[in-house]
Structures are given as C-alpha cells and as structure tokens.
PDB file of C-alpha atoms and ligand atoms in Angstrom:
ATOM      1  CA  MET E  22    -108.110 112.056 -53.823  1.00 43.00           C
ATOM      2  CA  PRO E  23    -105.419 114.692 -54.547  1.00 44.00           C
ATOM      3  CA  PRO E  24    -106.603 118.198 -55.428  1.00 45.00           C
ATOM      4  CA  SER E  25    -106.960 118.624 -59.205  1.00 45.00           C
ATOM      5  CA  GLY E  26    -103.676 119.488 -61.015  1.00 43.00           C
ATOM      6  CA  GLN E  27    -101.544 117.662 -58.434  1.00 47.00           C
ATOM      7  CA  VAL E  28     -99.606 114.539 -59.333  1.00 44.00           C
ATOM      8  CA  ALA E  29    -100.979 111.598 -57.463  1.00 46.00           C
ATOM      9  CA  GLY E  30     -97.995 109.247 -57.818  1.00 48.00           C
ATOM     10  CA  PRO E  31     -97.417 106.174 -60.028  1.00 48.00           C
ATOM     11  CA  ARG E  32    -101.052 105.264 -60.635  1.00 52.00           C
ATOM     12  CA  THR E  33    -100.116 102.944 -63.462  1.00 53.00           C
ATOM     13  CA  SER E  34     -98.101 100.676 -61.149  1.00 60.00           C
ATOM     14  CA  PRO E  35     -99.892  98.500 -58.726  1.00 65.00           C
ATOM     15  CA  ARG E  36     -99.281  99.809 -55.216  1.00 67.00           C
ATOM     16  CA  GLY E  37     -97.710  96.506 -54.137  1.00 73.00           C
ATOM     17  CA  ARG E  38     -95.012  96.542 -56.844  1.00 78.00           C
ATOM     18  CA  THR E  39     -94.055 100.180 -56.113  1.00 79.00           C
ATOM     19  CA  SER E  40     -93.540  99.535 -52.466  1.00 83.00           C
ATOM     20  CA  GLY E  41     -91.579  96.361 -53.340  1.00 84.00           C
ATOM     21  CA  VAL E  42     -89.168  98.384 -55.500  1.00 87.00           C
ATOM     22  CA  THR E  43     -88.794 101.018 -52.778  1.00 93.00           C
ATOM     23  CA  ALA E  44     -88.102  98.330 -50.214  1.00 93.00           C
ATOM     24  CA  LEU E  45     -85.415  96.796 -52.456  1.00 91.00           C
ATOM     25  CA  THR E  46     -83.775 100.223 -52.984  1.00 93.00           C
ATOM     26  CA  ASN E  47     -83.812 100.822 -49.244  1.00 94.00           C
ATOM     27  CA  LEU E  48     -82.329  97.384 -48.614  1.00 92.00           C
ATOM     28  CA  ARG E  49     -79.545  98.078 -51.156  1.00 90.00           C
ATOM     29  CA  ARG E  50     -78.796 101.424 -49.505  1.00 93.00           C
ATOM     30  CA  ALA E  51     -78.707  99.809 -46.099  1.00 94.00           C
ATOM     31  CA  LEU E  52     -76.411  97.009 -47.338  1.00 93.00           C
ATOM     32  CA  ALA E  53     -74.057  99.547 -48.969  1.00 93.00           C
ATOM     33  CA  ARG E  54     -73.321 100.834 -45.492  1.00 94.00           C
ATOM     34  CA  THR E  55     -72.337  97.400 -44.159  1.00 95.00           C
ATOM     35  CA  ARG E  56     -69.386  95.055 -44.522  1.00 94.00           C
ATOM     36  CA  LEU E  57     -71.553  92.795 -46.693  1.00 92.00           C
ATOM     37  CA  ALA E  58     -71.571  95.385 -49.522  1.00 93.00           C
ATOM     38  CA  PRO E  59     -68.519  94.029 -51.438  1.00 92.00           C
ATOM     39  CA  LEU E  60     -70.000  90.506 -51.231  1.00 93.00           C
ATOM     40  CA  VAL E  61     -73.379  91.645 -52.579  1.00 92.00           C
ATOM     41  CA  ALA E  62     -71.697  93.596 -55.402  1.00 94.00           C
ATOM     42  CA  PHE E  63     -69.309  90.725 -56.183  1.00 95.00           C
ATOM     43  CA  PRO E  64     -71.307  89.055 -59.018  1.00 95.00           C
ATOM     44  CA  LYS E  65     -71.715  92.372 -60.852  1.00 95.00           C
ATOM     45  CA  ARG E  66     -68.042  93.298 -60.395  1.00 96.00           C
ATOM     46  CA  ALA E  67     -66.885  89.827 -61.454  1.00 97.00           C
ATOM     47  CA  ALA E  68     -69.058  89.973 -64.593  1.00 97.00           C
ATOM     48  CA  ARG E  69     -67.508  93.315 -65.599  1.00 96.00           C
ATOM     49  CA  VAL E  70     -63.943  92.060 -65.125  1.00 97.00           C
ATOM     50  CA  ALA E  71     -64.794  88.859 -67.009  1.00 97.00           C
ATOM     51  CA  ARG E  72     -66.222  90.848 -69.961  1.00 97.00           C
ATOM     52  CA  HIS E  73     -63.061  92.992 -70.081  1.00 94.00           C
ATOM     53  CA  ASP E  74     -60.692  90.035 -69.755  1.00 95.00           C
ATOM     54  CA  ALA E  75     -62.605  88.028 -72.381  1.00 96.00           C
ATOM     55  CA  ARG E  76     -62.027  90.866 -74.866  1.00 93.00           C
ATOM     56  CA  VAL E  77     -58.261  90.855 -74.090  1.00 93.00           C
ATOM     57  CA  VAL E  78     -58.075  87.052 -74.289  1.00 95.00           C
ATOM     58  CA  GLY E  79     -60.011  87.113 -77.584  1.00 95.00           C
ATOM     59  CA  ALA E  80     -57.625  89.689 -79.080  1.00 94.00           C
ATOM     60  CA  SER E  81     -54.611  87.749 -77.728  1.00 96.00           C
ATOM     61  CA  VAL E  82     -55.730  84.440 -79.249  1.00 96.00           C
ATOM     62  CA  ARG E  83     -56.525  86.109 -82.597  1.00 95.00           C
ATOM     63  CA  TRP E  84     -53.076  87.744 -82.565  1.00 96.00           C
ATOM     64  CA  LEU E  85     -51.268  84.503 -81.647  1.00 96.00           C
ATOM     65  CA  PHE E  86     -52.660  82.839 -84.766  1.00 96.00           C
ATOM     66  CA  THR E  87     -52.600  85.770 -87.211  1.00 95.00           C
ATOM     67  CA  SER E  88     -49.401  87.715 -86.373  1.00 95.00           C
ATOM     68  CA  ARG E  89     -45.758  86.648 -86.629  1.00 95.00           C
ATOM     69  CA  GLU E  90     -44.316  89.506 -84.594  1.00 95.00           C
ATOM     70  CA  HIS E  91     -42.373  88.564 -81.456  1.00 94.00           C
ATOM     71  CA  THR E  92     -41.189  92.036 -80.402  1.00 93.00           C
ATOM     72  CA  ASN E  93     -41.665  95.718 -81.315  1.00 95.00           C
ATOM     73  CA  TYR E  94     -45.285  95.003 -82.293  1.00 96.00           C
ATOM     74  CA  THR E  95     -47.040  97.051 -84.946  1.00 97.00           C
ATOM     75  CA  TYR E  96     -50.697  98.050 -84.914  1.00 97.00           C
ATOM     76  CA  ASP E  97     -53.058 100.815 -85.904  1.00 97.00           C
ATOM     77  CA  LEU E  98     -54.384 103.229 -83.320  1.00 98.00           C
ATOM     78  CA  THR E  99     -58.077 103.423 -82.474  1.00 98.00           C
ATOM     79  CA  THR E 100     -59.895 106.270 -84.235  1.00 98.00           C
ATOM     80  CA  LEU E 101     -60.267 108.235 -81.002  1.00 98.00           C
ATOM     81  CA  ASN E 102     -56.617 107.666 -80.030  1.00 98.00           C
ATOM     82  CA  ARG E 103     -55.566 109.004 -83.430  1.00 98.00           C
ATOM     83  CA  THR E 104     -57.605 112.134 -82.748  1.00 98.00           C
ATOM     84  CA  HIS E 105     -55.835 112.489 -79.401  1.00 98.00           C
ATOM     85  CA  LEU E 106     -52.460 112.043 -81.101  1.00 98.00           C
ATOM     86  CA  ALA E 107     -53.279 114.802 -83.602  1.00 98.00           C
ATOM     87  CA  TRP E 108     -54.135 117.197 -80.768  1.00 98.00           C
ATOM     88  CA  TYR E 109     -51.030 116.123 -78.857  1.00 98.00           C
ATOM     89  CA  VAL E 110     -48.747 116.950 -81.797  1.00 98.00           C
ATOM     90  CA  ALA E 111     -50.615 120.216 -82.342  1.00 98.00           C
ATOM     91  CA  ALA E 112     -49.948 121.200 -78.712  1.00 98.00           C
ATOM     92  CA  VAL E 113     -46.287 120.134 -78.642  1.00 98.00           C
ATOM     93  CA  CYS E 114     -45.422 121.750 -81.987  1.00 98.00           C
ATOM     94  CA  ASP E 115     -47.839 124.682 -81.730  1.00 98.00           C
ATOM     95  CA  VAL E 116     -49.429 124.020 -85.129  1.00 98.00           C
ATOM     96  CA  PRO E 117     -53.076 123.738 -86.224  1.00 98.00           C
ATOM     97  CA  VAL E 118     -54.577 120.300 -85.661  1.00 98.00           C
ATOM     98  CA  ALA E 119     -55.859 120.314 -89.266  1.00 98.00           C
ATOM     99  CA  SER E 120     -52.227 120.414 -90.491  1.00 98.00           C
ATOM    100  CA  VAL E 121     -51.368 117.469 -88.252  1.00 98.00           C
ATOM    101  CA  ARG E 122     -54.289 115.469 -89.677  1.00 98.00           C
ATOM    102  CA  ASP E 123     -53.074 116.315 -93.191  1.00 98.00           C
ATOM    103  CA  TRP E 124     -49.597 115.004 -92.313  1.00 98.00           C
ATOM    104  CA  PHE E 125     -51.081 111.793 -90.934  1.00 98.00           C
ATOM    105  CA  ALA E 126     -52.962 111.368 -94.222  1.00 98.00           C
ATOM    106  CA  GLU E 127     -49.810 112.204 -96.183  1.00 98.00           C
ATOM    107  CA  LEU E 128     -47.853 109.384 -94.506  1.00 98.00           C
ATOM    108  CA  GLU E 129     -50.689 106.891 -94.802  1.00 98.00           C
ATOM    109  CA  GLY E 130     -51.188 107.823 -98.439  1.00 98.00           C
ATOM    110  CA  ASP E 131     -47.484 107.377 -99.267  1.00 98.00           C
ATOM    111  CA  GLU E 132     -47.864 104.349-101.532  1.00 98.00           C
ATOM    112  CA  GLU E 133     -44.167 104.289-102.468  1.00 98.00           C
ATOM    113  CA  LEU E 134     -43.194 103.839 -98.815  1.00 98.00           C
ATOM    114  CA  ARG E 135     -45.981 101.335 -98.155  1.00 98.00           C
ATOM    115  CA  GLY E 136     -44.995  99.259-101.210  1.00 98.00           C
ATOM    116  CA  HIS E 137     -41.329  99.364-100.195  1.00 98.00           C
ATOM    117  CA  ILE E 138     -42.069  98.185 -96.642  1.00 98.00           C
ATOM    118  CA  LEU E 139     -44.285  95.335 -97.894  1.00 97.00           C
ATOM    119  CA  ALA E 140     -41.830  94.188-100.576  1.00 97.00           C
ATOM    120  CA  THR E 141     -38.738  94.415 -98.348  1.00 97.00           C
ATOM    121  CA  THR E 142     -40.462  92.641 -95.474  1.00 96.00           C
ATOM    122  CA  ALA E 143     -41.475  89.786 -97.793  1.00 95.00           C
ATOM    123  CA  THR E 144     -37.846  89.051 -98.727  1.00 94.00           C
ATOM    124  CA  ALA E 145     -36.038  90.033 -95.504  1.00 93.00           C
ATOM    125  CA  ALA E 146     -33.940  87.513 -93.567  1.00 90.00           C
ATOM    126  CA  ARG E 147     -36.254  88.023 -90.577  1.00 86.00           C
ATOM    127  CA  ARG E 148     -39.425  87.756 -92.714  1.00 92.00           C
ATOM    128  CA  GLY E 149     -40.674  84.852 -90.609  1.00 92.00           C
ATOM    129  CA  LEU E 150     -41.012  87.239 -87.677  1.00 92.00           C
ATOM    130  CA  ALA E 151     -42.617  90.177 -89.475  1.00 92.00           C
ATOM    131  CA  ASP E 152     -46.206  90.759 -90.590  1.00 93.00           C
ATOM    132  CA  ARG E 153     -47.020  91.591 -94.207  1.00 94.00           C
ATOM    133  CA  ALA E 154     -48.804  94.774 -93.191  1.00 95.00           C
ATOM    134  CA  VAL E 155     -47.881  98.411 -92.750  1.00 97.00           C
ATOM    135  CA  ARG E 156     -49.059  99.783 -89.408  1.00 98.00           C
ATOM    136  CA  TYR E 157     -47.401 102.924 -88.100  1.00 98.00           C
ATOM    137  CA  GLY E 158     -49.086 103.400 -84.673  1.00 98.00           C
ATOM    138  CA  ARG E 159     -47.479 106.293 -82.734  1.00 98.00           C
ATOM    139  CA  ARG E 160     -44.938 106.793 -85.553  1.00 98.00           C
ATOM    140  CA  LEU E 161     -47.666 108.897 -87.218  1.00 98.00           C
ATOM    141  CA  GLY E 162     -46.912 111.397 -84.438  1.00 98.00           C
ATOM    142  CA  TRP E 163     -43.152 111.241 -85.095  1.00 98.00           C
ATOM    143  CA  TYR E 164     -43.809 111.938 -88.775  1.00 99.00           C
ATOM    144  CA  ALA E 165     -46.061 114.909 -88.066  1.00 99.00           C
ATOM    145  CA  MET E 166     -43.562 116.391 -85.597  1.00 98.00           C
ATOM    146  CA  VAL E 167     -40.798 116.283 -88.196  1.00 99.00           C
ATOM    147  CA  ARG E 168     -43.148 117.863 -90.755  1.00 99.00           C
ATOM    148  CA  ALA E 169     -44.166 120.548 -88.261  1.00 98.00           C
ATOM    149  CA  ARG E 170     -40.677 121.422 -87.013  1.00 98.00           C
ATOM    150  CA  ARG E 171     -38.714 121.024 -90.281  1.00 98.00           C
ATOM    151  CA  PRO E 172     -35.522 119.983 -88.448  1.00 98.00           C
ATOM    152  CA  ALA E 173     -32.062 120.023 -90.019  1.00 98.00           C
ATOM    153  CA  HIS E 174     -30.981 117.008 -87.949  1.00 98.00           C
ATOM    154  CA  VAL E 175     -33.059 114.249 -86.342  1.00 98.00           C
ATOM    155  CA  VAL E 176     -31.500 111.510 -84.200  1.00 98.00           C
ATOM    156  CA  GLU E 177     -33.267 108.220 -83.462  1.00 98.00           C
ATOM    157  CA  THR E 178     -31.685 105.740 -81.040  1.00 98.00           C
ATOM    158  CA  GLY E 179     -32.910 102.185 -81.676  1.00 98.00           C
ATOM    159  CA  THR E 180     -33.400 101.380 -85.368  1.00 98.00           C
ATOM    160  CA  ASP E 181     -34.645  97.764 -85.211  1.00 97.00           C
ATOM    161  CA  LYS E 182     -36.154  96.847 -88.617  1.00 96.00           C
ATOM    162  CA  GLY E 183     -36.076 100.515 -89.619  1.00 97.00           C
ATOM    163  CA  LEU E 184     -39.818 101.244 -89.662  1.00 98.00           C
ATOM    164  CA  GLY E 185     -39.477 104.430 -87.604  1.00 98.00           C
ATOM    165  CA  THR E 186     -36.345 105.323 -89.578  1.00 98.00           C
ATOM    166  CA  CYS E 187     -38.296 105.131 -92.869  1.00 98.00           C
ATOM    167  CA  VAL E 188     -41.135 107.194 -91.402  1.00 98.00           C
ATOM    168  CA  LEU E 189     -38.755 109.900 -90.171  1.00 98.00           C
ATOM    169  CA  ALA E 190     -36.840 109.844 -93.479  1.00 98.00           C
ATOM    170  CA  ALA E 191     -40.103 110.138 -95.449  1.00 98.00           C
ATOM    171  CA  ALA E 192     -40.980 113.276 -93.469  1.00 99.00           C
ATOM    172  CA  LEU E 193     -37.507 114.730 -94.115  1.00 99.00           C
ATOM    173  CA  LEU E 194     -37.865 114.025 -97.852  1.00 98.00           C
ATOM    174  CA  ARG E 195     -41.183 115.929 -97.932  1.00 98.00           C
ATOM    175  CA  ASN E 196     -39.600 118.806 -95.999  1.00 98.00           C
ATOM    176  CA  ALA E 197     -36.697 118.871 -98.487  1.00 98.00           C
ATOM    177  CA  ALA E 198     -39.121 119.011-101.408  1.00 98.00           C
ATOM    178  CA  GLU E 199     -40.595 122.122 -99.761  1.00 98.00           C
ATOM    179  CA  GLY E 200     -37.145 123.736 -99.353  1.00 98.00           C
ATOM    180  CA  HIS E 201     -36.282 122.554 -95.821  1.00 98.00           C
ATOM    181  CA  PRO E 202     -33.694 119.788 -96.110  1.00 98.00           C
ATOM    182  CA  GLY E 203     -32.664 117.682 -93.123  1.00 98.00           C
ATOM    183  CA  ARG E 204     -30.826 114.478 -92.233  1.00 98.00           C
ATOM    184  CA  LEU E 205     -31.513 111.581 -89.914  1.00 98.00           C
ATOM    185  CA  THR E 206     -28.986 109.683 -87.807  1.00 98.00           C
ATOM    186  CA  SER E 207     -30.360 106.340 -86.605  1.00 98.00           C
ATOM    187  CA  VAL E 208     -28.246 104.332 -84.144  1.00 98.00           C
ATOM    188  CA  ASP E 209     -28.504 100.652 -83.214  1.00 98.00           C
ATOM    189  CA  ILE E 210     -26.153  98.341 -81.384  1.00 98.00           C
ATOM    190  CA  ASN E 211     -27.210  95.500 -83.697  1.00 97.00           C
ATOM    191  CA  PRO E 212     -25.364  95.602 -87.052  1.00 97.00           C
ATOM    192  CA  GLU E 213     -28.304  93.833 -88.756  1.00 94.00           C
ATOM    193  CA  ALA E 214     -30.768  96.549 -87.768  1.00 96.00           C
ATOM    194  CA  GLY E 215     -32.264  98.907 -90.328  1.00 97.00           C
ATOM    195  CA  TYR E 216     -32.958  96.598 -93.276  1.00 96.00           C
ATOM    196  CA  LEU E 217     -36.020  98.642 -94.239  1.00 97.00           C
ATOM    197  CA  ALA E 218     -34.037 101.877 -94.359  1.00 98.00           C
ATOM    198  CA  ARG E 219     -31.272 100.898 -96.775  1.00 97.00           C
ATOM    199  CA  ALA E 220     -33.206 101.694 -99.962  1.00 97.00           C
ATOM    200  CA  ARG E 221     -33.487 104.980-101.814  1.00 97.00           C
ATOM    201  CA  PRO E 222     -34.931 107.569-101.552  1.00 98.00           C
ATOM    202  CA  TRP E 223     -35.137 107.090 -97.753  1.00 98.00           C
ATOM    203  CA  ALA E 224     -31.468 106.090 -97.479  1.00 98.00           C
ATOM    204  CA  ASP E 225     -30.539 109.384 -99.193  1.00 98.00           C
ATOM    205  CA  VAL E 226     -31.360 111.270 -95.989  1.00 98.00           C
ATOM    206  CA  ALA E 227     -30.698 108.588 -93.341  1.00 98.00           C
ATOM    207  CA  ASP E 228     -27.341 107.629 -91.843  1.00 98.00           C
ATOM    208  CA  LEU E 229     -27.449 104.243 -90.097  1.00 98.00           C
ATOM    209  CA  VAL E 230     -24.827 104.038 -87.376  1.00 98.00           C
ATOM    210  CA  VAL E 231     -23.875 100.848 -85.511  1.00 98.00           C
ATOM    211  CA  GLY E 232     -22.826 101.237 -81.890  1.00 98.00           C
ATOM    212  CA  ASP E 233     -23.930 101.953 -78.369  1.00 98.00           C
ATOM    213  CA  SER E 234     -26.262 104.937 -78.586  1.00 98.00           C
ATOM    214  CA  ALA E 235     -24.844 106.868 -75.600  1.00 97.00           C
ATOM    215  CA  ALA E 236     -21.326 106.626 -77.066  1.00 97.00           C
ATOM    216  CA  VAL E 237     -22.513 107.565 -80.571  1.00 98.00           C
ATOM    217  CA  LEU E 238     -24.464 110.560 -79.222  1.00 98.00           C
ATOM    218  CA  SER E 239     -21.355 111.818 -77.404  1.00 97.00           C
ATOM    219  CA  ALA E 240     -19.458 111.870 -80.702  1.00 96.00           C
ATOM    220  CA  LEU E 241     -22.136 113.640 -82.818  1.00 97.00           C
ATOM    221  CA  GLU E 242     -20.871 116.702 -84.611  1.00 94.00           C
ATOM    222  CA  SER E 243     -23.957 118.417 -86.029  1.00 94.00           C
ATOM    223  CA  PRO E 244     -26.509 119.946 -83.651  1.00 98.00           C
ATOM    224  CA  VAL E 245     -29.638 117.901 -82.978  1.00 98.00           C
ATOM    225  CA  ASP E 246     -33.071 119.479 -83.565  1.00 98.00           C
ATOM    226  CA  ILE E 247     -35.186 116.439 -82.710  1.00 98.00           C
ATOM    227  CA  PHE E 248     -33.930 113.600 -80.515  1.00 98.00           C
ATOM    228  CA  LEU E 249     -35.890 110.357 -80.150  1.00 98.00           C
ATOM    229  CA  HIS E 250     -34.951 107.798 -77.498  1.00 98.00           C
ATOM    230  CA  ASP E 251     -36.139 104.307 -78.552  1.00 98.00           C
ATOM    231  CA  SER E 252     -33.224 101.968 -77.737  1.00 98.00           C
ATOM    232  CA  ASP E 253     -32.368 100.283 -74.421  1.00 97.00           C
ATOM    233  CA  HIS E 254     -35.392 101.235 -72.338  1.00 96.00           C
ATOM    234  CA  SER E 255     -33.716 101.013 -68.910  1.00 97.00           C
ATOM    235  CA  VAL E 256     -33.810 104.084 -66.701  1.00 98.00           C
ATOM    236  CA  ALA E 257     -29.996 104.236 -66.620  1.00 98.00           C
ATOM    237  CA  HIS E 258     -29.669 104.146 -70.402  1.00 98.00           C
ATOM    238  CA  GLU E 259     -32.408 106.699 -71.047  1.00 98.00           C
ATOM    239  CA  ARG E 260     -30.646 109.044 -68.587  1.00 98.00           C
ATOM    240  CA  ALA E 261     -27.270 108.370 -70.212  1.00 98.00           C
ATOM    241  CA  GLU E 262     -28.670 109.264 -73.653  1.00 98.00           C
ATOM    242  CA  LEU E 263     -30.183 112.530 -72.370  1.00 98.00           C
ATOM    243  CA  ARG E 264     -26.869 113.464 -70.701  1.00 97.00           C
ATOM    244  CA  ALA E 265     -25.003 112.693 -73.918  1.00 98.00           C
ATOM    245  CA  VAL E 266     -27.354 114.564 -76.251  1.00 98.00           C
ATOM    246  CA  GLU E 267     -27.930 117.698 -74.144  1.00 97.00           C
ATOM    247  CA  PRO E 268     -24.685 119.504 -75.152  1.00 97.00           C
ATOM    248  CA  ARG E 269     -25.463 118.681 -78.786  1.00 97.00           C
ATOM    249  CA  LEU E 270     -29.057 119.941 -78.841  1.00 98.00           C
ATOM    250  CA  ALA E 271     -29.793 122.886 -81.121  1.00 97.00           C
ATOM    251  CA  PRO E 272     -31.488 125.856 -79.397  1.00 96.00           C
ATOM    252  CA  GLY E 273     -35.174 124.972 -78.903  1.00 96.00           C
ATOM    253  CA  GLY E 274     -34.486 121.299 -79.668  1.00 98.00           C
ATOM    254  CA  LEU E 275     -37.242 118.744 -79.054  1.00 98.00           C
ATOM    255  CA  LEU E 276     -36.591 115.664 -76.892  1.00 98.00           C
ATOM    256  CA  LEU E 277     -38.811 112.626 -77.470  1.00 98.00           C
ATOM    257  CA  SER E 278     -38.913 109.369 -75.552  1.00 98.00           C
ATOM    258  CA  ASP E 279     -40.554 106.077 -76.435  1.00 97.00           C
ATOM    259  CA  ASN E 280     -40.209 105.184 -72.763  1.00 95.00           C
ATOM    260  CA  ALA E 281     -42.847 107.623 -71.528  1.00 93.00           C
ATOM    261  CA  MET E 282     -45.238 104.881 -70.348  1.00 95.00           C
ATOM    262  CA  HIS E 283     -42.503 103.110 -68.357  1.00 96.00           C
ATOM    263  CA  THR E 284     -40.191 105.628 -66.708  1.00 97.00           C
ATOM    264  CA  GLY E 285     -40.360 109.148 -65.319  1.00 97.00           C
ATOM    265  CA  VAL E 286     -36.933 110.004 -66.732  1.00 98.00           C
ATOM    266  CA  LEU E 287     -38.023 112.538 -69.344  1.00 98.00           C
ATOM    267  CA  PRO E 288     -40.562 114.440 -67.180  1.00 98.00           C
ATOM    268  CA  SER E 289     -37.945 114.749 -64.376  1.00 98.00           C
ATOM    269  CA  TYR E 290     -35.357 115.857 -66.889  1.00 98.00           C
ATOM    270  CA  ALA E 291     -37.781 118.424 -68.330  1.00 98.00           C
ATOM    271  CA  GLU E 292     -38.436 119.854 -64.891  1.00 98.00           C
ATOM    272  CA  LYS E 293     -34.729 119.984 -63.991  1.00 97.00           C
ATOM    273  CA  THR E 294     -33.848 121.732 -67.247  1.00 97.00           C
ATOM    274  CA  GLY E 295     -36.799 124.159 -67.297  1.00 97.00           C
ATOM    275  CA  ARG E 296     -38.656 122.528 -70.182  1.00 98.00           C
ATOM    276  CA  ARG E 297     -42.302 121.666 -70.695  1.00 98.00           C
ATOM    277  CA  PHE E 298     -43.401 118.019 -70.860  1.00 98.00           C
ATOM    278  CA  LEU E 299     -46.405 116.217 -72.334  1.00 98.00           C
ATOM    279  CA  ALA E 300     -47.094 112.505 -72.783  1.00 98.00           C
ATOM    280  CA  PHE E 301     -49.343 110.673 -75.241  1.00 98.00           C
ATOM    281  CA  ALA E 302     -50.496 107.111 -74.469  1.00 98.00           C
ATOM    282  CA  GLU E 303     -51.185 104.802 -77.409  1.00 98.00           C
ATOM    283  CA  LYS E 304     -54.349 102.715 -77.635  1.00 97.00           C
ATOM    284  CA  PRO E 305     -53.802  99.977 -80.219  1.00 97.00           C
ATOM    285  CA  ALA E 306     -56.852  98.864 -82.193  1.00 96.00           C
ATOM    286  CA  ARG E 307     -57.666  95.111 -82.222  1.00 93.00           C
ATOM    287  CA  HIS E 308     -54.517  94.169 -80.269  1.00 95.00           C
ATOM    288  CA  TRP E 309     -53.805  92.710 -76.824  1.00 96.00           C
ATOM    289  CA  PHE E 310     -50.769  94.973 -76.328  1.00 96.00           C
ATOM    290  CA  PRO E 311     -51.654  98.008 -74.192  1.00 95.00           C
ATOM    291  CA  GLY E 312     -49.462 100.272 -76.326  1.00 97.00           C
ATOM    292  CA  GLU E 313     -46.460 102.509 -75.861  1.00 97.00           C
ATOM    293  CA  GLY E 314     -46.437 106.279 -75.937  1.00 97.00           C
ATOM    294  CA  ILE E 315     -44.593 109.434 -76.814  1.00 98.00           C
ATOM    295  CA  GLY E 316     -43.042 111.673 -74.194  1.00 98.00           C
ATOM    296  CA  ALA E 317     -42.035 115.126 -75.397  1.00 98.00           C
ATOM    297  CA  ALA E 318     -39.924 117.745 -73.626  1.00 98.00           C
ATOM    298  CA  TRP E 319     -39.293 121.150 -75.171  1.00 98.00           C
TER     299      TRP E 319
HETATM  300  C1  LIG D  18     -37.779  99.145 -79.766  1.00 95.41           C
HETATM  301  S1  LIG D  18     -36.505  98.846 -80.890  1.00 95.41           S
HETATM  302  C2  LIG D  18     -36.464 100.304 -81.880  1.00 95.41           C
HETATM  303  C3  LIG D  18     -37.707 100.492 -82.670  1.00 95.41           C
HETATM  304  C4  LIG D  18     -37.613 101.470 -83.807  1.00 95.41           C
HETATM  305  N1  LIG D  18     -37.280 102.804 -83.372  1.00 95.41           N
HETATM  306  C5  LIG D  18     -38.939 101.504 -84.551  1.00 95.41           C
HETATM  307  O1  LIG D  18     -39.475 102.574 -84.829  1.00 95.41           O
HETATM  308  O2  LIG D  18     -39.459 100.412 -84.875  1.00 95.41           O
HETATM  309  C6  LIG D  18     -35.093  98.963 -79.874  1.00 95.41           C
HETATM  310  C7  LIG D  18     -33.761  98.805 -80.587  1.00 95.41           C
HETATM  311  O3  LIG D  18     -32.753  99.338 -79.722  1.00 95.41           O
HETATM  312  C8  LIG D  18     -31.552  98.629 -79.937  1.00 95.41           C
HETATM  313  N2  LIG D  18     -30.661  98.854 -78.778  1.00 95.41           N
HETATM  314  C9  LIG D  18     -30.719  98.270 -77.557  1.00 95.41           C
HETATM  315  N3  LIG D  18     -29.733  98.735 -76.775  1.00 95.41           N
HETATM  316  C10 LIG D  18     -29.056  99.656 -77.493  1.00 95.41           C
HETATM  317  C11 LIG D  18     -27.938 100.494 -77.243  1.00 95.41           C
HETATM  318  N4  LIG D  18     -27.316 100.477 -76.050  1.00 95.41           N
HETATM  319  N5  LIG D  18     -27.502 101.316 -78.222  1.00 95.41           N
HETATM  320  C12 LIG D  18     -28.124 101.331 -79.423  1.00 95.41           C
HETATM  321  N6  LIG D  18     -29.180 100.551 -79.736  1.00 95.41           N
HETATM  322  C13 LIG D  18     -29.644  99.727 -78.780  1.00 95.41           C
HETATM  323  C14 LIG D  18     -32.005  97.207 -80.156  1.00 95.41           C
HETATM  324  O4  LIG D  18     -31.035  96.484 -80.882  1.00 95.41           O
HETATM  325  C15 LIG D  18     -33.347  97.383 -80.885  1.00 95.41           C
HETATM  326  O5  LIG D  18     -33.175  97.214 -82.272  1.00 95.41           O
END
C-alpha cells in the first residue's frame, strides 16, 4: 500500500491491460529505431495521402463538370488566405490592415462591375470557355495596392479577358473620385484580349495596347508607379520586362509579378537593385488548382 496522499498508479485499469499498453509503446519505440519503421508506418502514411488525394480528386471532378474555364482559372480565396492577403498588402504598402479589408469589401461590393462582368461574359465570343461567376482571387490584392498607393500610372502586361484590367481600372476610378486620378496601360500580344475592359467607365481610365509587352514597355512615355507582370511567364520574358520597365519606373515604384510561385526572377532582381521583396501564395477555395501568387518588390 502506498503511504496516504501518494498516487498509487492507474488503479482503475486492470494491471494486465496497463502493462499491455506499455509493452506496445515499448515495441513501437523499438521498431522506430529499426529499418522496419517505414514499413510499420506505411498504412497510416498511405491513409493520410489517400485522404488528401481524394479531396483533390473530388474537387477536380466537381470542377470538370461545373466549370468551363480552360486557362487563367478564377476562384475565391479561402477565408484564412484572404486574411493573409490583407496582411501582405498592409506590409507591402505600409497601410493599416483594416483599410485593406475595407478595400477588399469595396471591390466585392461593386455591383456595377460585377453586373458588367456577368453580362459581358454571357455574350462574349469566348463565352463557352468562361464561367458565369465573378471571382477575383489574388486580384483583390492588386485592387487594394492601387487604392493604397494612388498611382498616376499602372502598367499590366497580359490582359487576357480583361478581368485584372477591370479590377485595376475600378481602383483607379475610386482614387480619381477621391482626387487622385491615374491611368492604366494593359498590354497583350493577342488583339482579341481585353473584351471585359472595353466598356465605360473602366475604359475611361484604361488604355489597351496590342503588342509584345517588352517592346511596348520600352516605348512607354509616362513614368510607371505600379508595374504588374502577368504575360509570358517564362524566365527570359519576365527578365526582359523588368529590364524594359526599370528606366521608366517612377521613384519608389512598385514591381509586381504574377510569376512569384514559379520563378525566382523578381526576388533576385530585388536583391540586385537594393529593393525589398515579399511573396503571397494563393490558396483557392473549392478548387483543384494550387493557386498563383503575388510577388512584390519595392
Ligand atoms: C495569364 S494571362 C493574363 C491574365 C490577366 N492579367 C488577368 O488578370 O486575368 C496572360 C496573357 O499574356 C498574354 N501574352 C503572352 N505573351 C505575351 C507577350 N509576349 N506580350 C504581351 N502579352 C503576352 C497572353 O495572350 C495572355 O492573354
């Protein structure tokens, strides 16, 4: 009998079961030190991978039968990822995170823009390959950065349908209404690009240019306050765009890249040119696509 006040051990468990559990724990510890360990852990590891892959396969199958998009996918961000994006913009632009959240809400509450995107998509020549939904993903961050920095000139390379172009133009229109006007140049090599961005009021502040982005950047006349690379995502082309835009950047200009999850071009460039760099990785909600990101150098 233990002296009174001392704990006597697991009295509620039968002695046999306790020693069985201890023996199993000891066996597991012993096995973990041997070459058999990966084999013993295999069923548990395989079950975890299978659970993860089943979720991806489920989302992929759902998407195959519910979406029409074949490239440049659109999606919402997870709630947590959106929080991370707000903090990312706050850090890059040195503004309160509450303002960034307000700008996110401003874009998402812009019913005129939402209605325009839905209506134009429904009648567009490429409507068979576009979803009847408005999902901005990381473009929320682009919008907030334009609202935070109030640039006089934004340049986007890679227009595609014009979703990002409309988002950037909407931010410029809000800035103008507050006394800070600005213009957007959006460049695409495809003359059919930009069908969403040809309507007013967005077209009032957006110039759609057809051509190779590196060549167009080299011929720009007005200084660039925010530059966004989202065109040919090869390393060589991203570098060529940065080389072309550098002499045209306004003092303190912000460089953004949509290639941040694929190349190290912008972080290397930031280091070489004495800038800071931060990357944000998207996490799409209910989608198989792992997401893109935003790289920022300033
Ligand atoms: C990913 S999409 C752009 C997406 C767009 N920024 C958005 O927010 O949805 C890439 C676009 O870059 C264009 N592109 C590819 N190579 C290019 C080049 N050398 N110069 C200009 N545009 C190019 C393509 O035609 C395509 O429309």
